[in-house]
PDB file of C-alpha atoms in Angstrom:
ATOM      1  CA  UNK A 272      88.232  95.462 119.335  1.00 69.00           C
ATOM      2  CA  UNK A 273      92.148  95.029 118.006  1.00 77.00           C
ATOM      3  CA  UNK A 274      94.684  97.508 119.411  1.00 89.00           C
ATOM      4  CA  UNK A 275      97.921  97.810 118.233  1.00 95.00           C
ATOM      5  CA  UNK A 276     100.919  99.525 120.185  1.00 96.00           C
ATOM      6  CA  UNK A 277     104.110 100.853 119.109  1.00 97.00           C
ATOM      7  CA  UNK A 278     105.550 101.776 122.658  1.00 96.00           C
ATOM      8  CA  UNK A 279     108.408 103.705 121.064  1.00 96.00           C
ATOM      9  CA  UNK A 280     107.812 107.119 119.866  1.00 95.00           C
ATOM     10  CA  UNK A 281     111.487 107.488 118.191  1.00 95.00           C
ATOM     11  CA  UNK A 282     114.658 105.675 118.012  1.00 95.00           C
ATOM     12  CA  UNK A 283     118.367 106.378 116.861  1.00 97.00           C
ATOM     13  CA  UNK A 284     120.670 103.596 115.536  1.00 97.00           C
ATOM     14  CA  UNK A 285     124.363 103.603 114.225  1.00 97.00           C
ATOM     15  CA  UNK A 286     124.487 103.370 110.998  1.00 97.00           C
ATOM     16  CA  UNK A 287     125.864  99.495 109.795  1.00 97.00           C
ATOM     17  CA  UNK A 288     123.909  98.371 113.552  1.00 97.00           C
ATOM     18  CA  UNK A 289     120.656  96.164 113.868  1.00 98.00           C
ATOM     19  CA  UNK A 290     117.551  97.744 115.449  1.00 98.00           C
ATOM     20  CA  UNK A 291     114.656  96.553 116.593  1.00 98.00           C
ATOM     21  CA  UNK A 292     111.402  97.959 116.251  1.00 98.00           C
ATOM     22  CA  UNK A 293     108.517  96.892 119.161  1.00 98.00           C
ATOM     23  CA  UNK A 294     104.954  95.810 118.627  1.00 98.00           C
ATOM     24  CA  UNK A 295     102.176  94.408 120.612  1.00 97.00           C
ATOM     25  CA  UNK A 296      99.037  93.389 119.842  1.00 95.00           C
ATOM     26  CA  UNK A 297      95.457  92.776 121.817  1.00 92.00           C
ATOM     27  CA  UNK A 298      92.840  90.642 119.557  1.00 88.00           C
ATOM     28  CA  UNK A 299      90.459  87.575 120.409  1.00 85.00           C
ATOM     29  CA  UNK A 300      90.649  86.458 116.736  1.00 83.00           C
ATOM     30  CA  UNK A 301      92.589  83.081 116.293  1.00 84.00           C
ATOM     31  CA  UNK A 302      93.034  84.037 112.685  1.00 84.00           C
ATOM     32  CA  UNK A 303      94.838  87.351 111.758  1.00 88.00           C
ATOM     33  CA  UNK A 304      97.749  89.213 109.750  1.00 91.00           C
ATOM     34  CA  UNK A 305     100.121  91.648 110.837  1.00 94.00           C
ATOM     35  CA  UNK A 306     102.157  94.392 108.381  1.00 95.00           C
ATOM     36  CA  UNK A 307     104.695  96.552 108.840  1.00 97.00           C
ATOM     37  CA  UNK A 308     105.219  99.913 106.908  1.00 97.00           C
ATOM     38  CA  UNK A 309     107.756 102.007 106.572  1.00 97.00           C
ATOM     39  CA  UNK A 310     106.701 105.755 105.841  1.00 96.00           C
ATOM     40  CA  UNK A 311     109.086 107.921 104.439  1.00 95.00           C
ATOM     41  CA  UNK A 312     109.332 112.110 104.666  1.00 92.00           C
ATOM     42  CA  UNK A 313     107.714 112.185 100.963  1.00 88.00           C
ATOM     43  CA  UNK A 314     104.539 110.503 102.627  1.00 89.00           C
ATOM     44  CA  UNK A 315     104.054 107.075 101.177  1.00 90.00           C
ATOM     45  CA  UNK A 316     103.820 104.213 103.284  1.00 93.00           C
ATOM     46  CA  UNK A 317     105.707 101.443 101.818  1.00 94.00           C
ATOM     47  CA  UNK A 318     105.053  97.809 102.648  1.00 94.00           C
ATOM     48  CA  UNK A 319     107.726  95.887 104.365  1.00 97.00           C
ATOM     49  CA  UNK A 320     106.667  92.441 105.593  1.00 96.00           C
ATOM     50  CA  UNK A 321     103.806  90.455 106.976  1.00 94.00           C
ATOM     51  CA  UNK A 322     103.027  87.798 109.525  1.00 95.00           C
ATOM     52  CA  UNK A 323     100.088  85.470 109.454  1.00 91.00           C
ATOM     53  CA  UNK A 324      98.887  84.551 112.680  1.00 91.00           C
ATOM     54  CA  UNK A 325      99.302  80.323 111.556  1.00 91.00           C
ATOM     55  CA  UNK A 326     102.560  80.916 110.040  1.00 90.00           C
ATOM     56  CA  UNK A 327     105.262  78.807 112.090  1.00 87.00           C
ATOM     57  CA  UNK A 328     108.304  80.321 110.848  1.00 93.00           C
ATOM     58  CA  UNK A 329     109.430  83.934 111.277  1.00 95.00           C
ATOM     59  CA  UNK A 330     108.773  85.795 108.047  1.00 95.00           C
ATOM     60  CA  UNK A 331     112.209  87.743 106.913  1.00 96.00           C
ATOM     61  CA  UNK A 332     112.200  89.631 102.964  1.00 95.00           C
ATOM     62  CA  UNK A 333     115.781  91.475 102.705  1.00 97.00           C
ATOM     63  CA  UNK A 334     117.579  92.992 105.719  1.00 97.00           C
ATOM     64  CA  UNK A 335     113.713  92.931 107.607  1.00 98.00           C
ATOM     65  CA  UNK A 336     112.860  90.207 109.577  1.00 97.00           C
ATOM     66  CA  UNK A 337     109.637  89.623 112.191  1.00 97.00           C
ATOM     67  CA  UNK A 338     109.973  88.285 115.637  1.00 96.00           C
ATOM     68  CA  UNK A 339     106.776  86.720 115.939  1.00 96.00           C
ATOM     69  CA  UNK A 340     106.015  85.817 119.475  1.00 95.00           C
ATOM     70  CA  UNK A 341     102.370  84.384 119.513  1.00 94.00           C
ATOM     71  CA  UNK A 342     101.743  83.718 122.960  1.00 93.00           C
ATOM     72  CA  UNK A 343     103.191  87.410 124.228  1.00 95.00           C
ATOM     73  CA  UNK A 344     101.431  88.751 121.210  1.00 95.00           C
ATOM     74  CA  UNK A 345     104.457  90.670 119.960  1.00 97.00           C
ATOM     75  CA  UNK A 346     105.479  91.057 116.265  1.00 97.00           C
ATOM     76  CA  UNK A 347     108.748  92.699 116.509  1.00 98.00           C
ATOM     77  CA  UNK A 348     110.398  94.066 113.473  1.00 98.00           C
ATOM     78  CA  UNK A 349     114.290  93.779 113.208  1.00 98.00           C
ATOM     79  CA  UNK A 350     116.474  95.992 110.919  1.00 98.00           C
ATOM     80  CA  UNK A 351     119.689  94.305 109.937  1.00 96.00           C
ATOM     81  CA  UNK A 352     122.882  96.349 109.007  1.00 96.00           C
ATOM     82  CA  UNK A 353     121.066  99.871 109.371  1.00 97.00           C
ATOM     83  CA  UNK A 354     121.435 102.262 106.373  1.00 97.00           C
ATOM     84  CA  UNK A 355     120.694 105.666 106.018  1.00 97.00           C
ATOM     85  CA  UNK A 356     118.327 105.436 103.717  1.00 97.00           C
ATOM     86  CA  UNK A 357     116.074 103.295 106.654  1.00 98.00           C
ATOM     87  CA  UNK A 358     115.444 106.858 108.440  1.00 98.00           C
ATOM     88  CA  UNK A 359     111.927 106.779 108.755  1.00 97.00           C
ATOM     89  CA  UNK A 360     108.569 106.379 110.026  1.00 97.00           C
ATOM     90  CA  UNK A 361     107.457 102.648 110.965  1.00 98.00           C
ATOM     91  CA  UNK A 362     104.028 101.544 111.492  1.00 98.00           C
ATOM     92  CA  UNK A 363     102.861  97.986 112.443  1.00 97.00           C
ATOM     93  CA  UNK A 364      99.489  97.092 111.461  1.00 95.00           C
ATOM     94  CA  UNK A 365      96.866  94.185 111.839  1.00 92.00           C
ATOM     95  CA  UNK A 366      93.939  93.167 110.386  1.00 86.00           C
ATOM     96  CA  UNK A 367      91.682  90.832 112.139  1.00 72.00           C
ATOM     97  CA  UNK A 368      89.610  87.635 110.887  1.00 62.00           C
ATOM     98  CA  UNK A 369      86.604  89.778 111.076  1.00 59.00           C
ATOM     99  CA  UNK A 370      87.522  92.626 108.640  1.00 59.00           C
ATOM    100  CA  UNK A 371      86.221  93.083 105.755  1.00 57.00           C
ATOM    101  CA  UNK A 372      87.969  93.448 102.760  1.00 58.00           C
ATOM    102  CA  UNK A 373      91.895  94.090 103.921  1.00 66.00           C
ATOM    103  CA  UNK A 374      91.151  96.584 106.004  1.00 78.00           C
ATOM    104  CA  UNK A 375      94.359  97.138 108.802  1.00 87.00           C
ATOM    105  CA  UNK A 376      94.194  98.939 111.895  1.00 89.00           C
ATOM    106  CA  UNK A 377      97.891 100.744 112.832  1.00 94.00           C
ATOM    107  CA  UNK A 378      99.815 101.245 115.654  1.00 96.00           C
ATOM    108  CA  UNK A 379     100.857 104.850 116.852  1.00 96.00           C
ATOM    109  CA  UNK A 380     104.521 104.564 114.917  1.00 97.00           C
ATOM    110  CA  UNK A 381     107.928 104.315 115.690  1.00 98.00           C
ATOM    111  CA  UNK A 382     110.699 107.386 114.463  1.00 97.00           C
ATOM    112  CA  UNK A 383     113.623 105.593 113.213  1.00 98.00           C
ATOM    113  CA  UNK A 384     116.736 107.812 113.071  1.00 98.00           C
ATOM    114  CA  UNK A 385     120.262 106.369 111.323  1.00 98.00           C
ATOM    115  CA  UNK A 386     123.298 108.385 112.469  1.00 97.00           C
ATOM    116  CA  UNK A 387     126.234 107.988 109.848  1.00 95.00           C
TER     117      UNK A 387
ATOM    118  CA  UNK B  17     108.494 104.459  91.871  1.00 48.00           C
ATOM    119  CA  UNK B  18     104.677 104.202  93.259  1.00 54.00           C
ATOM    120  CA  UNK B  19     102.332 101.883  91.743  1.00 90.00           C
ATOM    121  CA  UNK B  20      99.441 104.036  92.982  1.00 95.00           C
ATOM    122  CA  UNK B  21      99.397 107.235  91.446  1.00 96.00           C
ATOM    123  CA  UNK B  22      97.527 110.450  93.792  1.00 96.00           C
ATOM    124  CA  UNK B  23      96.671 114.297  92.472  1.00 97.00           C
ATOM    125  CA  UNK B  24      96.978 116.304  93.042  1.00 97.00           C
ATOM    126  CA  UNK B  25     100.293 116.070  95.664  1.00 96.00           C
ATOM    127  CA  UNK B  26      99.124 119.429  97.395  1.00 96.00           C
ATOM    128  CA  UNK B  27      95.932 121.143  97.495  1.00 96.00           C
ATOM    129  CA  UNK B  28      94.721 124.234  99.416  1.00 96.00           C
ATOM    130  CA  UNK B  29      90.907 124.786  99.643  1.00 93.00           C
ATOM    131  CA  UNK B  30      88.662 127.049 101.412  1.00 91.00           C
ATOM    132  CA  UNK B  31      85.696 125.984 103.341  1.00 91.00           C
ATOM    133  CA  UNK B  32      83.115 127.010 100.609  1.00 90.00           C
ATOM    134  CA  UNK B  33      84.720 125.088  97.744  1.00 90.00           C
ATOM    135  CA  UNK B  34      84.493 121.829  95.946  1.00 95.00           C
ATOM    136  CA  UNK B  35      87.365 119.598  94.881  1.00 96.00           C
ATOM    137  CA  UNK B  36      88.385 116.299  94.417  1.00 97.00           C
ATOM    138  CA  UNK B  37      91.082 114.027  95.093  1.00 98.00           C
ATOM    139  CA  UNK B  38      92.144 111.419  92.174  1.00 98.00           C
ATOM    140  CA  UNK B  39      94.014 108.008  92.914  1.00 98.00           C
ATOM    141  CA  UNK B  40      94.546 105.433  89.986  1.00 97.00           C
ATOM    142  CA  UNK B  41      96.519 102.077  89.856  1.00 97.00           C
ATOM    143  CA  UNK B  42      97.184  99.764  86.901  1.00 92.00           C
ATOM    144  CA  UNK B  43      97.607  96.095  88.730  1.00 93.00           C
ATOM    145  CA  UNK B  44      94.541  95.024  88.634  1.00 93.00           C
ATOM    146  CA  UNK B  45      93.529  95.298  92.055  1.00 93.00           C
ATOM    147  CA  UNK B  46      89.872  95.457  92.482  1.00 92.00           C
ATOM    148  CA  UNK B  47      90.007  97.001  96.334  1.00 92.00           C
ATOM    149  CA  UNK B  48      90.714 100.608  97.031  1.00 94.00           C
ATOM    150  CA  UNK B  49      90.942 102.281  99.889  1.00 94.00           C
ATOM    151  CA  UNK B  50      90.847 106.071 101.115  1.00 96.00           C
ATOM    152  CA  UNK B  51      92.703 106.656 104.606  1.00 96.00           C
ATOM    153  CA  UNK B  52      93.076 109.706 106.398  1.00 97.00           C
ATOM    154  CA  UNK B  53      96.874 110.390 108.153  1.00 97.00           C
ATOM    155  CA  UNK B  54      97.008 113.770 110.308  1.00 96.00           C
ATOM    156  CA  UNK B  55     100.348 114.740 111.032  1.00 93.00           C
ATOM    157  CA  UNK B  56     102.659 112.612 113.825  1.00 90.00           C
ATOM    158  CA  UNK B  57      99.757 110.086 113.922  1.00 94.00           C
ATOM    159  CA  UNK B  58      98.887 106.472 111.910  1.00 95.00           C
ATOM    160  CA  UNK B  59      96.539 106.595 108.315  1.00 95.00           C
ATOM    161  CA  UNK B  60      92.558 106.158 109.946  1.00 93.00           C
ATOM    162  CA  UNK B  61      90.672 103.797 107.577  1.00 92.00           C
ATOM    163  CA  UNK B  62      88.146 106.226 105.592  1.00 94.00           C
ATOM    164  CA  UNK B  63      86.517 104.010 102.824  1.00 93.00           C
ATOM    165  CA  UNK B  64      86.747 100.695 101.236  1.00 92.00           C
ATOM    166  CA  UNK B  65      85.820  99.708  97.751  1.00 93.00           C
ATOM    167  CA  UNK B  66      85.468  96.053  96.674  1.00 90.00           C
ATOM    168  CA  UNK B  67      84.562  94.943  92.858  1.00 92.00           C
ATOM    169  CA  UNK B  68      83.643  99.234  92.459  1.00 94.00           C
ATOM    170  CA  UNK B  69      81.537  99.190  95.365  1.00 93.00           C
ATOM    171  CA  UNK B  70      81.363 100.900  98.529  1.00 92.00           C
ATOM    172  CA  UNK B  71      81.611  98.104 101.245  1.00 87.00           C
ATOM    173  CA  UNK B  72      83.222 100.296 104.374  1.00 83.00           C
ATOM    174  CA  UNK B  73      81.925 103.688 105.597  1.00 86.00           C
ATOM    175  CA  UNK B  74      83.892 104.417 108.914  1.00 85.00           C
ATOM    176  CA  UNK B  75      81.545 106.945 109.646  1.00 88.00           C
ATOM    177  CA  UNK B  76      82.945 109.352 107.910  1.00 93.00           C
ATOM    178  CA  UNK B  77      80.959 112.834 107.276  1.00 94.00           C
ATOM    179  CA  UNK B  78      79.407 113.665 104.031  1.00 94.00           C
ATOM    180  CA  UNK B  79      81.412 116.668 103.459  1.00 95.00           C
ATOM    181  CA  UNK B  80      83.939 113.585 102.012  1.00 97.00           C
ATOM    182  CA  UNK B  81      82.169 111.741  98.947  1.00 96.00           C
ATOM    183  CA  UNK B  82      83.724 108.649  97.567  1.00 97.00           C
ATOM    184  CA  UNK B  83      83.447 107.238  93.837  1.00 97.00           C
ATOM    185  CA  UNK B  84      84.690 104.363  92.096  1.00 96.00           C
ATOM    186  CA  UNK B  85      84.381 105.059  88.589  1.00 95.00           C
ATOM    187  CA  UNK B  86      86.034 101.573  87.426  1.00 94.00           C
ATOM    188  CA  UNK B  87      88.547  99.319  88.932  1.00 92.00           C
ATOM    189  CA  UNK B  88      91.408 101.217  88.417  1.00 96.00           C
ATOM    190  CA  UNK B  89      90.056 104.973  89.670  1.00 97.00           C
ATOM    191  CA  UNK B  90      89.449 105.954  92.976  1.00 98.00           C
ATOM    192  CA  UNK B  91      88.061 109.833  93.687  1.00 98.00           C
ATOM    193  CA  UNK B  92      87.356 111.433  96.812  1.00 98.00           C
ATOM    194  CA  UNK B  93      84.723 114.837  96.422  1.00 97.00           C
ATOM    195  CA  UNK B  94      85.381 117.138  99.134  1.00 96.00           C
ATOM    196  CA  UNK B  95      83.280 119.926  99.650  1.00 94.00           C
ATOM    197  CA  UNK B  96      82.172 122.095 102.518  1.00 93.00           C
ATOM    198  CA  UNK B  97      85.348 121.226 104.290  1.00 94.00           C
ATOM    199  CA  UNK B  98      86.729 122.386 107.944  1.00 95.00           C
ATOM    200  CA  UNK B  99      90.324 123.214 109.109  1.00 95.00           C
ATOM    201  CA  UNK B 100      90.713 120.229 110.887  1.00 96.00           C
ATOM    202  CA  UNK B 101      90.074 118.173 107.806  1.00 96.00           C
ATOM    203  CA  UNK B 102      93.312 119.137 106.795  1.00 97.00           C
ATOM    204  CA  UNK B 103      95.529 116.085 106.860  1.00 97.00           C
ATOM    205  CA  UNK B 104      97.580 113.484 104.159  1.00 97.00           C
ATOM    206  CA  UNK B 105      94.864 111.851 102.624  1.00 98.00           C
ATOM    207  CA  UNK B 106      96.512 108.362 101.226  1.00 96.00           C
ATOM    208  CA  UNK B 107      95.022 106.254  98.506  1.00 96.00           C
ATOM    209  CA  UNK B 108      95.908 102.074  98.630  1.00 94.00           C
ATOM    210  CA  UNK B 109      94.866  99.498  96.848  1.00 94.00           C
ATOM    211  CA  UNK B 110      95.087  96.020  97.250  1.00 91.00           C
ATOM    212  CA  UNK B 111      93.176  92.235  95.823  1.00 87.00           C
ATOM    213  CA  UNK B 112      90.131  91.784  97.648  1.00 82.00           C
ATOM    214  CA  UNK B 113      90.944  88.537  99.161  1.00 76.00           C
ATOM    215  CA  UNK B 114      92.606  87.910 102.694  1.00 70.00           C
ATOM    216  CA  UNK B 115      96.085  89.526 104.070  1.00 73.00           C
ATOM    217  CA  UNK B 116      96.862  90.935 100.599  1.00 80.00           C
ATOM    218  CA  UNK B 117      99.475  93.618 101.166  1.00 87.00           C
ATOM    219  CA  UNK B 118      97.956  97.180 100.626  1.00 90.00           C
ATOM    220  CA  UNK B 119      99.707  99.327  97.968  1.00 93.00           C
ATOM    221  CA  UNK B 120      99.426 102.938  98.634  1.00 94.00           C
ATOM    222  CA  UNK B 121      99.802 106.270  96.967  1.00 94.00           C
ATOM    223  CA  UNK B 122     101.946 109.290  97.799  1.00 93.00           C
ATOM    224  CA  UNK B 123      99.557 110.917  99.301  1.00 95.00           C
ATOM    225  CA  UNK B 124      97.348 114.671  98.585  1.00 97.00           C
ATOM    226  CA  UNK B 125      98.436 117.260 101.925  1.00 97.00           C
ATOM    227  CA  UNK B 126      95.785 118.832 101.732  1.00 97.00           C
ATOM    228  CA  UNK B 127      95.308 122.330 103.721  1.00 96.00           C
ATOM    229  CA  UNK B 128      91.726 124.094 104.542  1.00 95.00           C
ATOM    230  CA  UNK B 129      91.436 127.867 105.135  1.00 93.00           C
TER     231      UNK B 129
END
């Protein structure tokens, strides 16, 4: 069974600062994708970036990058330059070789507050 | 704005009714999915559609009815529904094949007397 964990329940940054965002993950698959959303008060989760398990380099889209530590089994997500508009609810998700269609299992979330 | 388009945004049933939940997308993607998000904890995988037909059932109870009408609707039937059904029920939808990035909805908060 996969098991994602997001061991921080909520977070404040400075506004302008980096943050970063932990995840670990537990599978046996060799093959395997990891996601991070970013959820919003109005409810929909919005994707962010993704990891494949044989990538070699450390994906990055924007002011999100992923530190992608295979052999700790972390998949970190770093906020650069921290705007306001980043307040939020972040989830990192995986979904193993084994599941069918693109079915992703989620971590418990992280609370991301920006303070102006 | 969202590619994945939920109604209704709010709905509040009682326990002896039937209603449904509409999601529809336009991008061609011929996966949908129905999770279920209770509040201060992650979306729960309900239902998966591939190619219109029903290829994941997480056990979910038949008081929640799934239908694919064509690739671009997705409806959940709800009827005979408890209080502790209420939750954000989110609609995604993604291509079938591997690591393809969901989409999702909005969401319906949806509240049972």
């Amino acid at each position: 069974a996969q098991k994602i964990t997001q061991t921080q329940p909520g977070m404040f940054v400075q506004e302008k600062e980096a943050v970063t965002l932990d995840c670990t993950y537990d599978t046996s698959d060799q093959s395997y994708g990891l996601f991070w959303y970013k959820q919003p008060s109005s409810g929909e989760m919005i994707f962010l970036i993704y990891q494949g398990s044989y990538d070699e380099q450390n994906a990055t889209e924007g002011r999100y990058s992923l530190n992608f530590q295979k052999a700790r089994k972390s998949a970190n997500l770093v906020i650069s330059a921290s705007q306001l508009g980043d307040s939020a609810m972040y989830f990192c998700a995986m979904r193993g070789a084994l599941d069918a269609g693109n079915m992703l299992t989620f971590g418990g979330g992280t609370r991301l507050m920006v303070k102006p | 704005d969202t590619e994945v388009t939920q109604t209704p945004k709010h709905l509040v049933m009682g326990m002896t009714n039937k209603k449904s939940l509409k999601c529809e997308q336009h991008m061609g993607h011929r996966a949908m999915y129905w999770y279920k998000q209770k509040a201060k904890k992650p979306p729960e995988l309900m239902f998966v559609y591939s190619y219109e037909k029903l290829s994941i059932n997480e056990s979910v109870p038949s008081r929640f009815s799934p239908e694919c009408p064509n690739s671009s609707l997705l409806n959940l039937h709800l009827h005979a529904l408890q209080p502790e059904d209420s939750a954000l029920y989110l609609c995604a939808s993604s291509q079938p094949t591997t690591n393809e990035k969901l989409f999702f909805g909005s969401g319906t908060q949806l509240s049972v007397l």
